[in-house]
Backbone as a printed PyTorch tensor [residue, N CA C, xyz], in Angstrom:
tensor([[[ -9.3810,   8.0930,   4.7110],
         [ -8.0370,   8.3220,   5.1750],
         [ -7.3560,   9.4350,   4.3880]],

        [[ -7.4870,   9.3720,   3.0800],
         [ -6.8290,  10.3970,   2.2680],
         [ -7.4570,  11.7680,   2.4780]],

        [[ -8.7760,  11.8310,   2.4770],
         [ -9.4500,  13.1330,   2.5810],
         [ -9.4590,  13.6240,   4.0200]],

        [[-10.0470,  12.8510,   4.9050],
         [-10.2030,  13.3170,   6.2920],
         [ -8.9090,  13.2700,   7.0800]],

        [[ -8.0730,  12.2920,   6.8300],
         [ -6.8250,  12.1780,   7.5660],
         [ -5.7350,  13.0520,   6.9870]],

        [[ -5.3410,  12.7500,   5.7490],
         [ -4.1910,  13.4190,   5.1340],
         [ -4.5600,  14.7080,   4.4000]],

        [[ -5.8560,  15.0060,   4.2730],
         [ -6.2730,  16.2450,   3.6170],
         [ -6.0740,  16.2460,   2.1090]],

        [[ -6.0290,  15.0610,   1.5020],
         [ -5.8510,  14.9650,   0.0530],
         [ -7.1890,  15.1990,  -0.6330]],

        [[ -7.1930,  16.0810,  -1.6240],
         [ -8.4300,  16.3620,  -2.3640],
         [ -8.2550,  16.2430,  -3.8730]],

        [[ -7.0720,  15.9180,  -4.3320],
         [ -6.8130,  15.8240,  -5.7730],
         [ -7.6510,  14.6990,  -6.3780]],

        [[ -8.4900,  15.0160,  -7.3530],
         [ -9.3580,  13.9860,  -7.9420],
         [ -8.6020,  12.7750,  -8.4950]],

        [[ -7.4520,  12.9790,  -9.1150],
         [ -6.7050,  11.8440,  -9.6730],
         [ -6.2360,  10.9050,  -8.5730]],

        [[ -5.7820,  11.4490,  -7.4610],
         [ -5.3020,  10.6160,  -6.3540],
         [ -6.4780,   9.8510,  -5.7410]],

        [[ -7.5870,  10.5130,  -5.5480],
         [ -8.7530,   9.8590,  -4.9600],
         [ -9.3080,   8.7870,  -5.8980]],

        [[ -9.3270,   9.0740,  -7.1900],
         [ -9.7790,   8.0720,  -8.1650],
         [ -8.8490,   6.8620,  -8.1480]],

        [[ -7.5510,   7.1030,  -8.1370],
         [ -6.5880,   6.0030,  -8.1110],
         [ -6.7320,   5.1850,  -6.8250]],

        [[ -7.0360,   5.8460,  -5.7280],
         [ -7.2230,   5.1200,  -4.4670],
         [ -8.4020,   4.1570,  -4.5680]],

        [[ -9.4630,   4.5990,  -5.2050],
         [-10.6290,   3.7320,  -5.3810],
         [-10.3040,   2.5880,  -6.3450]],

        [[ -9.5120,   2.8800,  -7.3560],
         [ -9.2170,   1.9070,  -8.4150],
         [ -7.9330,   1.1030,  -8.1880]],

        [[ -7.2500,   1.3060,  -7.0680],
         [ -5.8880,   0.7800,  -6.9120],
         [ -5.7430,  -0.7180,  -7.1450]],

        [[ -6.7530,  -1.5160,  -6.8670],
         [ -6.6510,  -2.9640,  -7.0380],
         [ -7.3650,  -3.4880,  -8.2810]],

        [[ -7.9320,  -2.6010,  -9.0650],
         [ -8.7730,  -3.0530, -10.1770],
         [ -8.0060,  -3.8940, -11.1970]],

        [[ -6.7700,  -3.5600, -11.4940],
         [ -5.9990,  -4.3200, -12.4880],
         [ -5.5890,  -5.6890, -11.9190]],

        [[ -5.3050,  -5.7350, -10.6270],
         [ -4.9190,  -7.0060,  -9.9970],
         [ -6.1110,  -7.9380,  -9.7810]],

        [[ -7.2700,  -7.3720,  -9.4660],
         [ -8.3850,  -8.1880,  -8.9830],
         [ -9.5440,  -8.3640,  -9.9570]],

        [[ -9.4640,  -7.7520, -11.1230],
         [-10.5470,  -7.8710, -12.1010],
         [ -9.9290,  -8.0820, -13.4850]],

        [[-10.7460,  -8.3360, -14.4810],
         [-10.2120,  -8.4570, -15.8470],
         [ -9.7940,  -7.1110, -16.4580]],

        [[-10.0230,  -6.0130, -15.7650],
         [ -9.6720,  -4.6900, -16.3040],
         [ -8.1630,  -4.5660, -16.4680]],

        [[ -7.7600,  -3.8730, -17.5190],
         [ -6.3390,  -3.6300, -17.7900],
         [ -6.0370,  -2.1510, -17.5780]],

        [[ -4.7640,  -1.8150, -17.6110],
         [ -4.3870,  -0.4010, -17.5430],
         [ -4.9560,   0.3730, -18.7260]],

        [[ -5.0550,  -0.2640, -19.8770],
         [ -5.6610,   0.3710, -21.0500],
         [ -7.1190,   0.7200, -20.7660]],

        [[ -7.8240,  -0.1850, -20.0950],
         [ -9.2200,   0.0750, -19.7240],
         [ -9.3120,   1.2520, -18.7570]],

        [[ -8.4200,   1.2640, -17.7700],
         [ -8.4180,   2.3560, -16.7990],
         [ -8.1600,   3.6820, -17.5160]],

        [[ -7.1960,   3.6780, -18.4180],
         [ -6.8740,   4.9190, -19.1350],
         [ -8.0450,   5.4020, -19.9840]],

        [[ -8.7370,   4.4720, -20.6310],
         [ -9.8760,   4.8480, -21.4720],
         [-10.9840,   5.5120, -20.6500]],

        [[-11.1530,   5.0610, -19.4270],
         [-12.2260,   5.5920, -18.5750],
         [-11.8100,   6.7700, -17.7030]],

        [[-10.5370,   6.7810, -17.2670],
         [-10.1270,   7.7490, -16.2500],
         [ -8.9540,   8.6370, -16.6430]],

        [[ -8.3260,   8.3450, -17.7650],
         [ -7.2470,   9.2020, -18.2450],
         [ -5.8670,   8.7570, -17.8000]],

        [[ -4.8440,   9.4050, -18.3860],
         [ -3.4610,   8.9690, -18.1430],
         [ -2.9520,   9.2290, -16.7250]],

        [[ -3.3890,  10.3010, -16.0870],
         [ -2.8780,  10.6030, -14.7420],
         [ -3.3120,   9.5390, -13.7350]],

        [[ -4.5830,   9.1870, -13.7480],
         [ -5.0830,   8.1430, -12.8480],
         [ -4.4170,   6.8150, -13.1830]],

        [[ -4.2590,   6.5380, -14.4740],
         [ -3.6540,   5.2790, -14.9070],
         [ -2.2210,   5.1580, -14.4130]],

        [[ -1.4610,   6.2400, -14.4860],
         [ -0.0770,   6.1880, -14.0040],
         [ -0.0360,   5.8470, -12.5140]],

        [[ -0.9250,   6.4430, -11.7350],
         [ -0.9520,   6.1670, -10.2950],
         [ -1.3550,   4.7220, -10.0260]],

        [[ -2.3690,   4.2420, -10.7320],
         [ -2.7930,   2.8490, -10.5700],
         [ -1.6500,   1.9090, -10.9660]],

        [[ -0.9570,   2.2470, -12.0300],
         [  0.1650,   1.4180, -12.4770],
         [  1.2470,   1.3220, -11.3950]],

        [[  1.5590,   2.4350, -10.7580],
         [  2.5810,   2.4300,  -9.7070],
         [  2.2140,   1.4960,  -8.5570]],

        [[  0.9270,   1.4130,  -8.2240],
         [  0.5280,   0.6190,  -7.0550],
         [  0.0290,  -0.7790,  -7.4160]],

        [[  0.1410,  -1.1500,  -8.6900],
         [ -0.2440,  -2.4940,  -9.1190],
         [  0.9780,  -3.4030,  -9.0710]],

        [[  0.8570,  -4.4830,  -8.2950],
         [  1.9650,  -5.4390,  -8.1920],
         [  2.1150,  -6.1730,  -9.5180]],

        [[  3.3400,  -6.2650, -10.0230],
         [  3.5450,  -7.0590, -11.2390],
         [  3.4320,  -8.5430, -10.8970]],

        [[  3.0990,  -9.3650, -11.8780],
         [  3.0300, -10.8100, -11.5980],
         [  4.4110, -11.3620, -11.2790]],

        [[  4.4300, -12.4080, -10.4810],
         [  5.6960, -13.0580, -10.1180],
         [  6.3240, -13.6910, -11.3520]],

        [[  7.6420, -13.6620, -11.4190],
         [  8.3730, -14.2100, -12.5710],
         [  8.3360, -15.7310, -12.5980]],

        [[  8.1550, -16.3580, -11.4630],
         [  8.1370, -17.8190, -11.4080],
         [  6.9840, -18.3050, -10.5550]],

        [[  6.9010, -19.6010, -10.4420],
         [  5.8470, -20.1910,  -9.6170],
         [  6.3540, -20.3370,  -8.1870]],

        [[  5.4450, -20.4770,  -7.2840],
         [  5.8200, -20.7340,  -5.9020],
         [  5.8450, -19.4970,  -5.0250]],

        [[  5.8320, -19.7730,  -3.7440],
         [  5.7760, -18.7230,  -2.7310],
         [  7.0010, -17.8180,  -2.7660]],

        [[  8.1820, -18.4170,  -2.9590],
         [  9.4290, -17.6390,  -2.9570],
         [  9.4320, -16.6120,  -4.0840]],

        [[  8.9960, -17.0210,  -5.2690],
         [  8.9510, -16.1060,  -6.4190],
         [  7.9660, -14.9660,  -6.1580]],

        [[  6.8290, -15.2930,  -5.5660],
         [  5.8270, -14.2610,  -5.2550],
         [  6.3680, -13.2660,  -4.2380]],

        [[  7.0380, -13.7770,  -3.2090],
         [  7.6070, -12.8780,  -2.1940],
         [  8.7040, -11.9860,  -2.7740]],

        [[  9.5260, -12.5420,  -3.6510],
         [ 10.5950, -11.7510,  -4.2840],
         [  9.9950, -10.6600,  -5.1660]],

        [[  8.9620, -11.0000,  -5.9290],
         [  8.3050, -10.0150,  -6.7940],
         [  7.6740,  -8.9110,  -5.9460]],

        [[  7.0610,  -9.2950,  -4.8430],
         [  6.4290,  -8.2910,  -3.9800],
         [  7.4670,  -7.3730,  -3.3520]],

        [[  8.5780,  -7.9300,  -2.8900],
         [  9.6370,  -7.1120,  -2.2910],
         [ 10.2050,  -6.1360,  -3.3180]],

        [[ 10.4100,  -6.5970,  -4.5510],
         [ 10.9200,  -5.7070,  -5.6080],
         [  9.9250,  -4.5850,  -5.8860]],

        [[  8.6550,  -4.9310,  -5.9270],
         [  7.5970,  -3.9340,  -6.1330],
         [  7.5890,  -2.9020,  -4.9960]],

        [[  7.6870,  -3.3650,  -3.7640],
         [  7.6630,  -2.4470,  -2.6260],
         [  8.9000,  -1.5480,  -2.6020]],

        [[ 10.0580,  -2.0860,  -2.9570],
         [ 11.2680,  -1.2570,  -3.0370],
         [ 11.1110,  -0.1870,  -4.1150]],

        [[ 10.5160,  -0.5610,  -5.2360],
         [ 10.3200,   0.3630,  -6.3510],
         [  9.4370,   1.5530,  -5.9530]],

        [[  8.5570,   1.3580,  -4.9930],
         [  7.6830,   2.4560,  -4.5560],
         [  8.4750,   3.6450,  -4.0120]],

        [[  9.7000,   3.4150,  -3.5980],
         [ 10.5490,   4.5100,  -3.1450],
         [ 10.8520,   5.5090,  -4.2500]],

        [[ 10.6860,   5.1030,  -5.4930],
         [ 10.9090,   5.9770,  -6.6510],
         [  9.6090,   6.5760,  -7.1880]],

        [[  8.5020,   6.1890,  -6.6080],
         [  7.1840,   6.6070,  -7.1090],
         [  6.9230,   8.0830,  -6.8300]],

        [[  6.0850,   8.7030,  -7.6540],
         [  5.6720,  10.0740,  -7.3550],
         [  4.8880,  10.1130,  -6.0430]],

        [[  4.9320,  11.2460,  -5.4010],
         [  4.2570,  11.4170,  -4.1020],
         [  2.8040,  10.9530,  -4.1500]],

        [[  2.1040,  11.2790,  -5.2170],
         [  0.6770,  10.9350,  -5.3240],
         [  0.4730,   9.4200,  -5.2920]],

        [[  1.3550,   8.6710,  -5.9560],
         [  1.2530,   7.2130,  -5.9390],
         [  1.5620,   6.6730,  -4.5430]],

        [[  2.5200,   7.2730,  -3.8820],
         [  2.8510,   6.8710,  -2.5130],
         [  1.6500,   7.1050,  -1.5980]],

        [[  0.9620,   8.2150,  -1.7680],
         [ -0.2260,   8.4790,  -0.9520],
         [ -1.2780,   7.3930,  -1.1510]],

        [[ -1.4720,   6.9680,  -2.3850],
         [ -2.4300,   5.8890,  -2.6640],
         [ -1.9940,   4.6160,  -1.9400]],

        [[ -0.7120,   4.2820,  -2.0190],
         [ -0.2080,   3.0760,  -1.3670],
         [ -0.3170,   3.1720,   0.1480]],

        [[ -0.0070,   4.3300,   0.7100],
         [ -0.1190,   4.5020,   2.1570],
         [ -1.5580,   4.3000,   2.6170]],

        [[ -2.5050,   4.8680,   1.8860],
         [ -3.9190,   4.7050,   2.2490],
         [ -4.3300,   3.2380,   2.1350]],

        [[ -3.8560,   2.5670,   1.1060],
         [ -4.1530,   1.1500,   0.9280],
         [ -3.6110,   0.3380,   2.1080]],

        [[ -2.3770,   0.6060,   2.5080],
         [ -1.7870,  -0.1650,   3.6090],
         [ -2.4850,   0.1430,   4.9270]],

        [[ -2.8570,   1.3930,   5.1580],
         [ -3.6100,   1.7150,   6.3790],
         [ -4.8820,   0.8750,   6.4200]],

        [[ -5.5720,   0.8140,   5.3060],
         [ -6.7930,   0.0190,   5.2390],
         [ -6.5040,  -1.4550,   5.5300]],

        [[ -5.4420,  -1.9730,   4.9540],
         [ -5.1110,  -3.3940,   5.1330],
         [ -4.6830,  -3.7310,   6.5590]],

        [[ -3.8760,  -2.9010,   7.1770],
         [ -3.3510,  -3.2620,   8.4960],
         [ -4.3690,  -3.0760,   9.6190]],

        [[ -5.4750,  -2.4300,   9.3310],
         [ -6.4930,  -2.2770,  10.3700],
         [ -7.1010,  -3.6180,  10.7730]],

        [[ -7.0030,  -4.6090,   9.9180],
         [ -7.5580,  -5.9350,  10.2330],
         [ -6.4560,  -6.9670,  10.4760]],

        [[ -5.2450,  -6.5180,  10.6850],
         [ -4.1210,  -7.4430,  10.8530],
         [ -4.3360,  -8.4090,  12.0090]],

        [[ -4.9650,  -7.9520,  13.0700],
         [ -5.1590,  -8.8210,  14.2360],
         [ -6.0930,  -9.9960,  13.9510]],

        [[ -6.7890,  -9.9920,  12.8280],
         [ -7.6890, -11.0980,  12.4600],
         [ -6.9880, -12.1420,  11.5870]],

        [[ -5.7320, -11.8990,  11.2430],
         [ -4.9930, -12.7990,  10.3600],
         [ -4.2150, -13.8410,  11.1760]],

        [[ -3.7400, -14.8580,  10.4780],
         [ -2.9390, -15.9060,  11.1220],
         [ -1.6570, -15.2980,  11.6920]],

        [[ -1.1650, -15.8090,  12.8070],
         [  0.0180, -15.2380,  13.4500],
         [  1.2360, -15.0890,  12.5360]],

        [[  1.5450, -16.1150,  11.6970],
         [  2.7260, -15.9430,  10.8210],
         [  2.5220, -14.8170,   9.8300]],

        [[  1.3090, -14.7130,   9.2880],
         [  1.0200, -13.6270,   8.3490],
         [  1.1660, -12.2820,   9.0600]],

        [[  0.6590, -12.2070,  10.2910],
         [  0.7710, -10.9570,  11.0500],
         [  2.2230, -10.5210,  11.1760]],

        [[  3.0890, -11.4430,  11.5840],
         [  4.5030, -11.1010,  11.7650],
         [  5.1600, -10.6830,  10.4500]],

        [[  4.8680, -11.4280,   9.3830],
         [  5.4430, -11.1230,   8.0740],
         [  4.9560,  -9.7650,   7.5570]],

        [[  3.6570,  -9.5120,   7.6780],
         [  3.0710,  -8.2720,   7.1650],
         [  3.5310,  -7.0750,   8.0060]],

        [[  3.6520,  -7.2820,   9.3070],
         [  4.1670,  -6.2290,  10.1830],
         [  5.5950,  -5.8650,   9.7730]],

        [[  6.4460,  -6.8730,   9.5860],
         [  7.8370,  -6.6250,   9.1960],
         [  7.9030,  -5.9510,   7.8250]],

        [[  7.0850,  -6.4080,   6.8980],
         [  7.0500,  -5.8070,   5.5650],
         [  6.6200,  -4.3430,   5.6440]],

        [[  5.6410,  -4.0650,   6.4710],
         [  5.1510,  -2.6910,   6.6300],
         [  6.2380,  -1.8070,   7.2240]],

        [[  6.9400,  -2.3080,   8.2380],
         [  8.0290,  -1.5230,   8.8340],
         [  9.1670,  -1.2860,   7.8470]],

        [[  9.4860,  -2.2960,   7.0790],
         [ 10.6140,  -2.2040,   6.1490],
         [ 10.3260,  -1.2880,   4.9680]],

        [[  9.1750,  -1.4300,   4.3680],
         [  8.9070,  -0.7510,   3.0980],
         [  7.9230,   0.4200,   3.1810]],

        [[  6.9250,   0.3160,   4.0200],
         [  5.8420,   1.3070,   4.0060],
         [  6.0910,   2.4460,   4.9860]],

        [[  6.5140,   2.1370,   6.2020],
         [  6.7510,   3.1900,   7.1990],
         [  7.7480,   4.2390,   6.6860]],

        [[  8.8340,   3.8490,   6.0240],
         [  9.7250,   4.8900,   5.4750],
         [  9.0380,   5.7900,   4.4440]],

        [[  8.1060,   5.2370,   3.6910],
         [  7.3710,   6.0550,   2.7150],
         [  6.4720,   7.0790,   3.4180]],

        [[  6.0460,   6.7590,   4.6350],
         [  5.1480,   7.6450,   5.3800],
         [  5.8680,   8.8180,   6.0360]],

        [[  7.1820,   8.7260,   6.1810],
         [  7.9440,   9.7660,   6.8950],
         [  7.6450,  11.1990,   6.4480]],

        [[  7.6230,  11.4970,   5.1440],
         [  7.3870,  12.8940,   4.7460],
         [  5.9230,  13.3370,   4.8430]],

        [[  5.0410,  12.4170,   5.2020],
         [  3.6040,  12.7130,   5.2410],
         [  3.1330,  12.7290,   6.6920]],

        [[  2.9570,  13.9070,   7.2910],
         [  2.6870,  13.9850,   8.7400],
         [  1.5390,  13.1060,   9.2430]],

        [[  0.4210,  13.1220,   8.5580],
         [ -0.7130,  12.3320,   9.0510],
         [ -0.3890,  10.8430,   9.0090]],

        [[  0.1510,  10.3630,   7.8930],
         [  0.4850,   8.9510,   7.7730],
         [  1.6170,   8.5720,   8.7320]],

        [[  2.5870,   9.4420,   8.8970],
         [  3.6860,   9.1700,   9.8290],
         [  3.1270,   8.9450,  11.2320]],

        [[  2.2320,   9.8130,  11.6800],
         [  1.6330,   9.6800,  13.0150],
         [  0.7590,   8.4240,  13.1030]],

        [[ -0.0100,   8.1670,  12.0600],
         [ -0.8900,   7.0030,  12.0730],
         [ -0.0710,   5.7210,  12.2030]],

        [[  0.9790,   5.5990,  11.3880],
         [  1.7980,   4.3900,  11.4450],
         [  2.5840,   4.2920,  12.7510]],

        [[  2.9440,   5.4050,  13.3560],
         [  3.6250,   5.3540,  14.6580],
         [  2.6890,   4.7560,  15.7030]],

        [[  1.4300,   5.1810,  15.7120],
         [  0.4500,   4.6140,  16.6470],
         [  0.2290,   3.1260,  16.3610]],

        [[  0.0790,   2.7990,  15.0920],
         [ -0.1410,   1.4080,  14.6960],
         [  1.0450,   0.5340,  15.1110]],

        [[  2.2280,   1.0670,  14.9190],
         [  3.4470,   0.3190,  15.2660],
         [  3.4760,  -0.0040,  16.7610]],

        [[  3.0960,   0.9510,  17.5840],
         [  3.0400,   0.7040,  19.0300],
         [  1.9940,  -0.3640,  19.3640]],

        [[  0.8540,  -0.2820,  18.6890],
         [ -0.2200,  -1.2360,  18.9560],
         [  0.1920,  -2.6740,  18.6020]],

        [[  1.0030,  -2.8320,  17.5660],
         [  1.3890,  -4.1620,  17.1100],
         [  2.8530,  -4.4950,  17.4270]],

        [[  3.4540,  -3.7820,  18.3400],
         [  4.8730,  -3.9930,  18.6770],
         [  5.1660,  -5.4180,  19.1320]],

        [[  4.1730,  -6.1180,  19.6550],
         [  4.3570,  -7.5010,  20.0950],
         [  4.7360,  -8.4390,  18.9380]],

        [[  4.5740,  -7.9890,  17.7010],
         [  4.8920,  -8.8250,  16.5410],
         [  6.3730,  -8.7770,  16.1590]],

        [[  7.1500,  -7.9140,  16.7930],
         [  8.5730,  -7.8130,  16.4620],
         [  9.3340,  -9.0320,  16.8650]]])
């Protein structure tokens, strides 16, 4: 998506795209990422890594995620590109998820991610097509 779709070739952005979930999904830390890939990749990975929820329960997790997604509006363009590519990958399988999850994820994508795609022509067009395909979830 980043290379063929959006024409991104910056090694740091592509590395961060590959590593975007490593801190959330493995024992690796940002310190580990920095030791292996340097500060530029680490900063991008940090921007797209969800912080842990402050409390227990579904409500706390949703609040933490919403705060994280709002914060992406302040992220550098390169970090936004990583997040956009991640969301494109995730929403391609949305139709295989439970109906409530589909509606929630669709609304979250429209609220937080689609605005981030506006300045990026390829992502803007991709999400416009996706939005039409899943409009029944509104």
